[in-house]
Short mmCIF file of N, CA and C in Angstrom, two decimals:
data_model
loop_
_atom_site.label_atom_id
_atom_site.label_comp_id
_atom_site.label_asym_id
_atom_site.label_seq_id
_atom_site.Cartn_x
_atom_site.Cartn_y
_atom_site.Cartn_z
N MET A 24 117.75 116.53 33.10
CA MET A 24 116.88 115.41 32.75
C MET A 24 117.02 115.05 34.20
N PRO A 25 115.66 114.69 34.78
CA PRO A 25 115.61 113.89 36.02
C PRO A 25 116.03 112.43 36.20
N LEU A 26 116.72 112.02 35.33
CA LEU A 26 117.32 110.49 35.01
C LEU A 26 117.53 109.62 36.46
N VAL A 27 118.52 110.28 36.91
CA VAL A 27 119.36 109.69 38.08
C VAL A 27 117.76 109.34 39.66
N PRO A 28 117.28 110.53 39.54
CA PRO A 28 116.19 110.14 40.84
C PRO A 28 115.02 109.15 40.44
N LYS A 29 114.63 109.46 38.65
CA LYS A 29 113.78 108.22 38.19
C LYS A 29 114.31 106.58 38.31
N ARG A 30 115.89 106.84 38.20
CA ARG A 30 116.00 105.44 38.28
C ARG A 30 116.33 104.80 39.34
N VAL A 31 116.84 105.41 40.27
CA VAL A 31 116.35 104.89 42.02
C VAL A 31 115.11 104.57 42.84
N SER A 32 114.22 105.42 42.05
CA SER A 32 113.05 105.15 42.52
C SER A 32 112.50 104.08 41.45
N SER A 33 112.79 103.75 40.48
CA SER A 33 112.56 102.43 39.62
C SER A 33 112.98 101.42 40.31
N VAL A 34 114.08 101.57 40.80
CA VAL A 34 114.58 100.09 41.58
C VAL A 34 113.81 99.56 42.66
N ILE A 35 113.93 100.75 43.63
CA ILE A 35 113.05 100.84 44.56
C ILE A 35 111.93 100.08 44.22
N ARG A 36 110.84 100.41 43.21
CA ARG A 36 109.88 100.20 43.05
C ARG A 36 109.73 98.52 42.72
N GLN A 37 110.81 98.16 42.37
CA GLN A 37 111.16 96.98 41.22
C GLN A 37 111.45 95.87 42.59
N LEU A 38 112.42 96.38 43.42
CA LEU A 38 112.34 95.30 44.75
C LEU A 38 111.43 95.51 45.75
N GLY A 39 110.12 96.19 45.45
CA GLY A 39 109.03 95.99 46.71
C GLY A 39 109.44 96.93 47.44
N LYS A 40 110.45 97.84 47.81
CA LYS A 40 110.64 98.78 48.88
C LYS A 40 109.73 99.71 48.89
N LYS A 41 109.24 100.65 50.02
CA LYS A 41 108.75 101.73 50.62
C LYS A 41 109.34 103.17 50.42
N GLN A 42 110.70 102.71 50.29
CA GLN A 42 110.96 104.65 50.41
C GLN A 42 112.61 104.12 49.19
N ALA A 43 113.12 105.40 48.65
CA ALA A 43 114.14 106.11 48.20
C ALA A 43 114.79 107.01 48.85
N ILE A 44 116.08 106.63 49.00
CA ILE A 44 116.71 107.41 49.77
C ILE A 44 117.86 108.13 48.53
N THR A 45 118.25 109.68 48.87
CA THR A 45 119.89 109.74 48.19
C THR A 45 120.02 110.90 48.95
N GLU A 46 121.61 111.20 48.84
CA GLU A 46 121.73 112.33 49.63
C GLU A 46 121.58 113.48 49.14
N SER A 47 120.99 114.55 49.42
CA SER A 47 120.59 115.92 49.29
C SER A 47 121.81 116.90 49.84
N PHE A 48 121.45 117.79 48.62
CA PHE A 48 122.03 119.22 48.90
C PHE A 48 123.73 119.28 48.41
N GLY A 49 124.25 118.11 48.00
CA GLY A 49 125.80 118.37 47.69
C GLY A 49 125.80 119.50 46.97
N CYS A 50 127.16 119.62 46.83
CA CYS A 50 128.05 120.95 46.21
C CYS A 50 126.94 122.14 46.02
N SER A 51 125.67 122.16 46.83
CA SER A 51 124.88 123.88 46.82
C SER A 51 125.85 124.84 47.82
N GLY A 52 126.74 124.64 48.05
CA GLY A 52 127.66 125.67 48.36
C GLY A 52 127.18 126.19 50.32
N TRP A 53 127.98 126.98 50.48
CA TRP A 53 128.06 127.90 52.13
C TRP A 53 126.61 128.82 51.88
N ASN A 54 126.69 129.53 50.61
CA ASN A 54 125.41 130.66 50.66
C ASN A 54 124.39 130.21 50.22
N VAL A 55 124.05 128.71 50.15
CA VAL A 55 122.68 128.08 49.70
C VAL A 55 121.48 128.83 50.27
N THR A 56 120.15 128.94 50.06
CA THR A 56 119.05 129.73 50.43
C THR A 56 118.54 129.12 51.01
N PHE A 57 117.48 129.37 52.00
CA PHE A 57 116.53 128.45 52.29
C PHE A 57 115.56 127.82 51.30
N GLN A 58 114.98 128.83 50.52
CA GLN A 58 114.30 128.65 48.98
C GLN A 58 115.17 127.49 48.13
N ASP A 59 116.54 127.65 48.04
CA ASP A 59 117.31 126.70 47.42
C ASP A 59 117.09 125.04 47.54
N LEU A 60 117.16 125.06 48.43
CA LEU A 60 117.20 123.88 49.55
C LEU A 60 115.99 123.42 49.71
N LYS A 61 114.71 124.34 49.75
CA LYS A 61 113.27 123.59 49.26
C LYS A 61 113.00 123.28 47.86
N LYS A 62 113.50 123.79 47.03
CA LYS A 62 113.64 123.39 45.38
C LYS A 62 114.17 122.28 44.79
N ILE A 63 115.39 121.93 45.66
CA ILE A 63 116.30 120.99 45.48
C ILE A 63 115.45 120.09 46.22
N GLY A 64 115.15 120.17 47.35
CA GLY A 64 114.50 118.71 48.17
C GLY A 64 112.67 118.60 47.21
N GLU A 65 112.39 119.53 46.92
CA GLU A 65 111.19 119.16 46.44
C GLU A 65 110.84 118.41 45.08
N TRP A 66 111.81 118.82 44.27
CA TRP A 66 112.69 118.53 42.60
C TRP A 66 112.96 116.79 42.71
N GLN A 67 113.63 116.78 43.77
CA GLN A 67 113.86 115.16 44.18
C GLN A 67 112.90 114.58 44.62
N PHE A 68 111.68 114.62 45.12
CA PHE A 68 110.61 114.37 46.11
C PHE A 68 109.45 114.11 44.52
N VAL A 69 109.59 114.75 43.86
CA VAL A 69 108.67 115.19 42.19
C VAL A 69 108.86 113.70 42.04
N HIS A 70 110.61 113.56 41.37
CA HIS A 70 110.72 112.54 40.65
C HIS A 70 111.18 111.31 41.44
N GLY A 71 110.53 110.88 42.60
CA GLY A 71 110.45 109.82 42.64
C GLY A 71 111.55 109.53 44.03
N ILE A 72 111.99 110.44 44.47
CA ILE A 72 113.02 110.39 46.06
C ILE A 72 111.85 110.50 46.80
N ASP A 73 112.10 109.76 48.00
CA ASP A 73 111.08 110.28 48.67
C ASP A 73 111.69 110.02 50.67
N LEU A 74 113.03 109.95 50.68
CA LEU A 74 113.10 109.68 51.90
C LEU A 74 114.70 110.89 51.67
N MET A 75 115.03 111.66 52.65
CA MET A 75 116.25 112.91 52.18
C MET A 75 117.39 112.12 53.13
N CYS A 76 118.84 112.40 52.74
CA CYS A 76 119.78 112.39 53.62
C CYS A 76 120.44 113.35 53.41
N GLN A 77 120.37 114.59 54.15
CA GLN A 77 121.01 115.86 54.07
C GLN A 77 122.86 115.58 53.86
N HIS A 78 123.24 116.30 53.30
CA HIS A 78 124.62 116.09 52.96
C HIS A 78 125.23 116.60 54.04
N LEU A 79 126.33 116.33 54.57
CA LEU A 79 126.98 116.17 55.79
C LEU A 79 127.56 117.96 56.17
N GLN A 80 127.71 117.88 57.29
CA GLN A 80 128.10 119.40 57.95
C GLN A 80 129.73 119.03 58.06
N GLY A 81 130.02 119.98 57.38
CA GLY A 81 131.73 119.87 57.59
C GLY A 81 132.13 120.41 59.09
N TYR A 82 132.90 119.87 59.43
CA TYR A 82 133.39 120.88 61.02
C TYR A 82 134.84 121.39 60.56
N ALA A 83 135.59 121.00 59.87
CA ALA A 83 137.03 121.92 59.11
C ALA A 83 137.26 121.70 58.02
N LEU A 84 137.83 122.68 57.61
CA LEU A 84 138.03 122.92 56.16
C LEU A 84 139.55 122.45 55.52
N LYS A 85 139.94 121.52 56.26
CA LYS A 85 141.01 120.63 56.10
C LYS A 85 141.26 119.69 54.63
N GLY A 86 142.35 119.94 54.26
CA GLY A 86 142.77 118.97 52.64
C GLY A 86 141.69 119.58 51.92
N LEU A 87 141.05 118.17 51.57
CA LEU A 87 139.96 118.02 50.25
C LEU A 87 138.48 118.69 50.89
N ARG A 88 138.45 118.78 51.69
CA ARG A 88 137.08 119.15 52.54
C ARG A 88 136.47 120.38 52.02
N LYS A 89 137.48 121.26 52.05
CA LYS A 89 137.33 122.43 51.71
C LYS A 89 136.84 122.95 49.93
N ARG A 90 136.94 121.74 49.25
CA ARG A 90 136.45 121.65 47.82
C ARG A 90 135.15 121.12 47.71
N ASP A 91 134.47 120.64 48.70
CA ASP A 91 133.21 119.64 48.74
C ASP A 91 132.45 120.35 48.66
N TYR A 92 132.08 122.01 48.90
CA TYR A 92 131.19 122.96 48.57
C TYR A 92 130.16 122.11 49.18
N PRO A 93 129.68 121.72 50.43
CA PRO A 93 128.63 121.44 51.24
C PRO A 93 128.09 122.68 51.96
N PRO A 94 126.66 122.70 52.00
CA PRO A 94 125.87 123.82 52.24
C PRO A 94 126.05 123.67 53.71
N SER A 95 125.99 125.02 54.17
CA SER A 95 126.28 125.16 55.99
C SER A 95 125.02 124.76 56.13
N LEU A 96 124.49 123.82 56.99
CA LEU A 96 123.45 123.30 57.85
C LEU A 96 123.77 123.49 58.95
N PHE A 97 124.02 124.75 59.82
CA PHE A 97 124.35 125.01 60.90
C PHE A 97 123.91 126.55 61.35
N TYR A 98 123.85 126.66 62.68
CA TYR A 98 123.55 128.14 63.20
C TYR A 98 124.05 129.22 62.80
N GLN A 99 125.01 129.15 61.62
CA GLN A 99 125.67 130.06 61.45
C GLN A 99 124.20 130.67 60.59
N GLN A 100 123.46 129.73 59.67
CA GLN A 100 123.08 130.40 58.73
C GLN A 100 121.54 131.26 59.26
N SER A 101 121.18 132.14 58.50
CA SER A 101 120.00 133.23 59.22
C SER A 101 119.11 132.71 59.05
N TRP A 102 118.82 131.11 58.34
CA TRP A 102 117.33 130.67 58.58
C TRP A 102 117.67 129.22 59.51
N TRP A 103 118.35 129.16 60.56
CA TRP A 103 118.90 128.50 61.31
C TRP A 103 117.56 127.86 62.02
N ASP A 104 116.71 129.09 62.43
CA ASP A 104 115.60 129.32 63.57
C ASP A 104 114.54 128.51 62.79
N ASP A 105 114.50 128.52 61.60
CA ASP A 105 113.15 127.92 60.79
C ASP A 105 113.71 126.19 60.53
N TYR A 106 114.91 126.29 60.53
CA TYR A 106 115.16 124.69 59.66
C TYR A 106 114.64 123.49 60.41
N ARG A 107 114.20 123.23 61.71
CA ARG A 107 112.94 122.55 62.09
C ARG A 107 111.49 122.65 61.15
N THR A 108 111.01 123.48 60.87
CA THR A 108 110.20 123.88 60.29
C THR A 108 110.37 122.77 58.88
N PHE A 109 111.27 123.46 58.27
CA PHE A 109 111.84 123.14 56.83
C PHE A 109 111.42 121.34 57.25
N ASN A 110 112.52 120.78 57.68
CA ASN A 110 112.69 119.09 58.44
C ASN A 110 111.27 118.33 58.56
N ASP A 111 110.03 119.28 59.10
CA ASP A 111 109.36 118.84 59.69
C ASP A 111 108.18 118.72 58.30
N TYR A 112 108.81 119.70 57.39
CA TYR A 112 107.86 119.80 56.30
C TYR A 112 108.27 117.92 55.35
N PHE A 113 109.64 118.03 55.20
CA PHE A 113 110.16 116.68 54.15
C PHE A 113 109.74 115.56 55.21
N ALA A 114 110.06 115.55 56.24
CA ALA A 114 109.58 114.14 57.18
C ALA A 114 108.02 113.76 56.86
N ARG A 115 107.18 114.81 56.64
CA ARG A 115 105.98 114.88 57.06
C ARG A 115 105.77 114.26 54.88
N LEU A 116 105.85 114.73 54.11
CA LEU A 116 106.34 114.49 52.90
C LEU A 116 106.31 113.00 52.84
N SER A 117 107.65 112.60 53.41
CA SER A 117 107.97 111.46 53.37
C SER A 117 107.40 110.52 53.69
N MET A 118 106.46 110.52 55.18
CA MET A 118 105.65 109.63 55.70
C MET A 118 104.35 109.54 54.70
N LEU A 119 103.56 110.62 54.21
CA LEU A 119 102.91 110.25 53.64
C LEU A 119 102.98 109.74 51.74
N LEU A 120 104.14 109.65 51.21
CA LEU A 120 104.69 109.00 50.49
C LEU A 120 104.82 107.38 50.55
N ALA A 121 105.67 107.77 51.82
CA ALA A 121 105.36 106.04 52.32
C ALA A 121 104.49 104.91 52.74
N GLU A 122 102.91 105.70 52.68
CA GLU A 122 101.93 105.50 53.41
C GLU A 122 101.13 105.32 51.65
N GLY A 123 101.14 105.76 51.03
CA GLY A 123 100.61 105.67 49.79
C GLY A 123 101.18 104.85 48.50
N THR A 124 100.18 104.46 47.67
CA THR A 124 100.46 103.58 46.82
C THR A 124 100.98 104.37 45.68
N ARG A 125 102.10 103.55 44.76
CA ARG A 125 102.55 104.37 43.72
C ARG A 125 101.40 103.41 42.47
N GLN A 126 101.32 103.78 41.45
CA GLN A 126 100.47 103.53 40.50
C GLN A 126 101.58 103.71 38.88
N ASP A 127 102.18 102.65 38.74
CA ASP A 127 102.97 103.09 37.37
C ASP A 127 102.43 102.62 36.50
N ASP A 128 101.82 103.31 35.47
CA ASP A 128 100.93 102.98 33.94
C ASP A 128 102.31 102.50 32.56
N VAL A 129 103.51 102.86 32.80
CA VAL A 129 104.25 103.25 31.93
C VAL A 129 105.69 102.40 32.36
N LEU A 130 105.95 101.77 31.16
CA LEU A 130 107.35 101.06 31.61
C LEU A 130 108.25 101.59 30.46
N LEU A 131 109.24 102.37 31.09
CA LEU A 131 110.13 102.79 30.23
C LEU A 131 111.69 101.94 30.54
N LEU A 132 112.16 101.39 28.99
CA LEU A 132 113.50 100.18 29.06
C LEU A 132 114.52 101.36 28.74
N HIS A 133 115.66 101.72 29.39
CA HIS A 133 116.50 102.44 29.26
C HIS A 133 117.41 101.77 27.56
N PRO A 134 117.82 102.29 26.46
CA PRO A 134 118.28 101.64 25.48
C PRO A 134 120.07 101.56 25.52
N ILE A 135 120.32 101.50 26.61
CA ILE A 135 121.98 101.24 26.84
C ILE A 135 122.60 100.21 26.25
N ARG A 136 121.81 99.16 26.46
CA ARG A 136 122.04 97.46 25.57
C ARG A 136 122.45 97.82 23.95
N THR A 137 121.27 98.42 23.34
CA THR A 137 120.92 98.94 22.46
C THR A 137 122.27 99.72 21.30
N THR A 138 122.20 100.50 22.27
CA THR A 138 123.60 101.51 21.70
C THR A 138 124.73 100.93 22.18
N TRP A 139 125.16 100.16 23.19
CA TRP A 139 126.11 99.34 22.84
C TRP A 139 126.71 98.49 21.94
N VAL A 140 125.40 97.63 21.23
CA VAL A 140 125.49 96.94 20.27
C VAL A 140 125.83 97.79 18.67
N ARG A 141 124.90 98.74 18.88
CA ARG A 141 125.33 99.88 17.68
C ARG A 141 126.25 100.48 17.58
N GLN A 142 127.03 100.82 18.69
CA GLN A 142 128.27 101.63 18.57
C GLN A 142 129.42 100.81 17.92
N CYS A 143 130.03 101.77 17.25
CA CYS A 143 130.80 101.40 16.58
C CYS A 143 132.54 101.78 16.53
N GLY A 144 133.48 101.37 17.25
CA GLY A 144 134.35 102.39 17.02
C GLY A 144 134.61 103.93 17.74
N GLN A 145 134.93 104.65 16.82
CA GLN A 145 134.78 106.05 17.37
C GLN A 145 133.41 106.86 16.84
N ASP A 146 132.48 106.03 15.99
CA ASP A 146 131.67 106.80 15.03
C ASP A 146 130.35 106.49 16.08
N HIS A 147 129.60 107.95 17.08
CA HIS A 147 128.94 107.34 17.34
C HIS A 147 127.28 108.16 16.77
N SER A 148 127.47 108.21 15.37
CA SER A 148 126.29 108.59 14.81
C SER A 148 124.68 107.42 14.94
N ALA A 149 125.46 106.45 15.23
CA ALA A 149 124.16 105.31 14.84
C ALA A 149 123.95 105.19 16.40
N ILE A 150 124.12 106.13 17.60
CA ILE A 150 123.58 106.02 19.17
C ILE A 150 122.57 107.02 19.28
N VAL A 151 122.55 108.20 18.05
CA VAL A 151 122.16 109.48 18.36
C VAL A 151 121.09 109.36 18.31
N PRO A 152 119.94 108.83 17.61
CA PRO A 152 118.24 108.80 17.42
C PRO A 152 118.03 108.10 19.15
N TYR A 153 119.01 106.89 19.42
CA TYR A 153 118.35 106.59 20.84
C TYR A 153 118.44 107.53 22.07
N HIS A 154 119.67 108.00 21.96
CA HIS A 154 119.94 109.01 23.01
C HIS A 154 118.34 110.03 23.06
N GLU A 155 118.34 110.71 21.40
CA GLU A 155 117.57 111.79 21.62
C GLU A 155 115.65 111.64 21.92
N SER A 156 115.48 110.13 21.42
CA SER A 156 114.50 109.79 21.90
C SER A 156 113.94 109.57 22.82
N PHE A 157 115.26 109.08 23.77
CA PHE A 157 115.37 108.93 25.50
C PHE A 157 115.19 109.95 26.47
N ALA A 158 115.91 110.69 25.67
CA ALA A 158 115.90 112.23 26.59
C ALA A 158 114.72 113.17 26.59
N GLN A 159 113.76 112.59 25.42
CA GLN A 159 112.98 113.52 24.84
C GLN A 159 111.78 112.88 25.52
N LEU A 160 111.59 111.78 25.83
CA LEU A 160 110.48 111.09 26.48
C LEU A 160 110.55 111.54 28.34
N SER A 161 112.07 111.23 28.69
CA SER A 161 112.43 111.47 29.81
C SER A 161 111.92 112.86 30.01
N ARG A 162 112.15 114.00 29.74
CA ARG A 162 111.34 115.12 29.81
C ARG A 162 109.95 115.32 29.49
N CYS A 163 109.17 114.40 29.31
CA CYS A 163 107.84 114.64 29.43
C CYS A 163 107.20 114.95 30.67
N ARG A 164 106.71 115.70 31.20
CA ARG A 164 106.17 116.07 32.31
C ARG A 164 104.71 114.82 33.07
N SER A 165 103.66 114.60 31.91
CA SER A 165 102.71 114.07 31.87
C SER A 165 102.40 112.79 31.03
N MET A 166 101.78 111.90 30.61
CA MET A 166 101.15 111.73 29.38
C MET A 166 100.04 111.21 29.76
N SER A 167 98.65 111.91 28.91
CA SER A 167 97.34 111.41 29.34
C SER A 167 97.12 109.56 28.79
N PRO A 168 96.50 108.75 29.40
CA PRO A 168 96.31 107.52 28.40
C PRO A 168 95.80 107.95 27.01
N GLY A 169 96.04 107.64 25.88
CA GLY A 169 96.28 107.37 24.90
C GLY A 169 97.06 108.41 24.06
N SER A 170 97.40 109.15 24.76
CA SER A 170 98.24 110.38 24.02
C SER A 170 100.11 109.33 23.77
N ASN A 171 100.71 110.03 23.00
CA ASN A 171 101.88 109.65 22.58
C ASN A 171 103.26 110.29 22.40
N ILE A 172 104.43 110.41 22.49
CA ILE A 172 105.09 111.29 22.88
C ILE A 172 105.34 112.34 21.77
N SER A 173 104.80 112.20 20.50
CA SER A 173 104.42 113.22 19.60
C SER A 173 103.50 114.39 19.83
N ASP A 174 102.57 113.79 21.05
CA ASP A 174 101.88 114.82 21.37
C ASP A 174 102.16 115.70 22.20
N GLN A 175 103.40 115.62 23.02
CA GLN A 175 104.02 116.57 23.98
C GLN A 175 104.52 117.50 23.08
#
């Protein structure tokens, strides 16, 4: 479920900001393909993130760094020569999205407070319907005016 990018972009809109930034490509590993990076970036952009901060480039594998699993965004990659085109693509996409106007027709409130109140001790059965409904609604690709969740 794309809840995190949707939450981040929601906060950005509520604060009246133009762009939402997240760190991209963490834990994608050294063998990540150019196509994988594009897919990850586009997934984030489709879900409301419109400014990319690419994951660190490790210069050493000392200590915990060797377990960070960053992508290698460096000249050793076979796609390094095309990396500028990749970055230009996302920079232009960022600019287009920042210059556009968002139109939000739906307000979705997260049921976290309700679930806190309903949860009793170790029995989580009372919150299951809230979780399932919210998860189902979050997975909906689009809703046309006049449709409801049961139509999807």
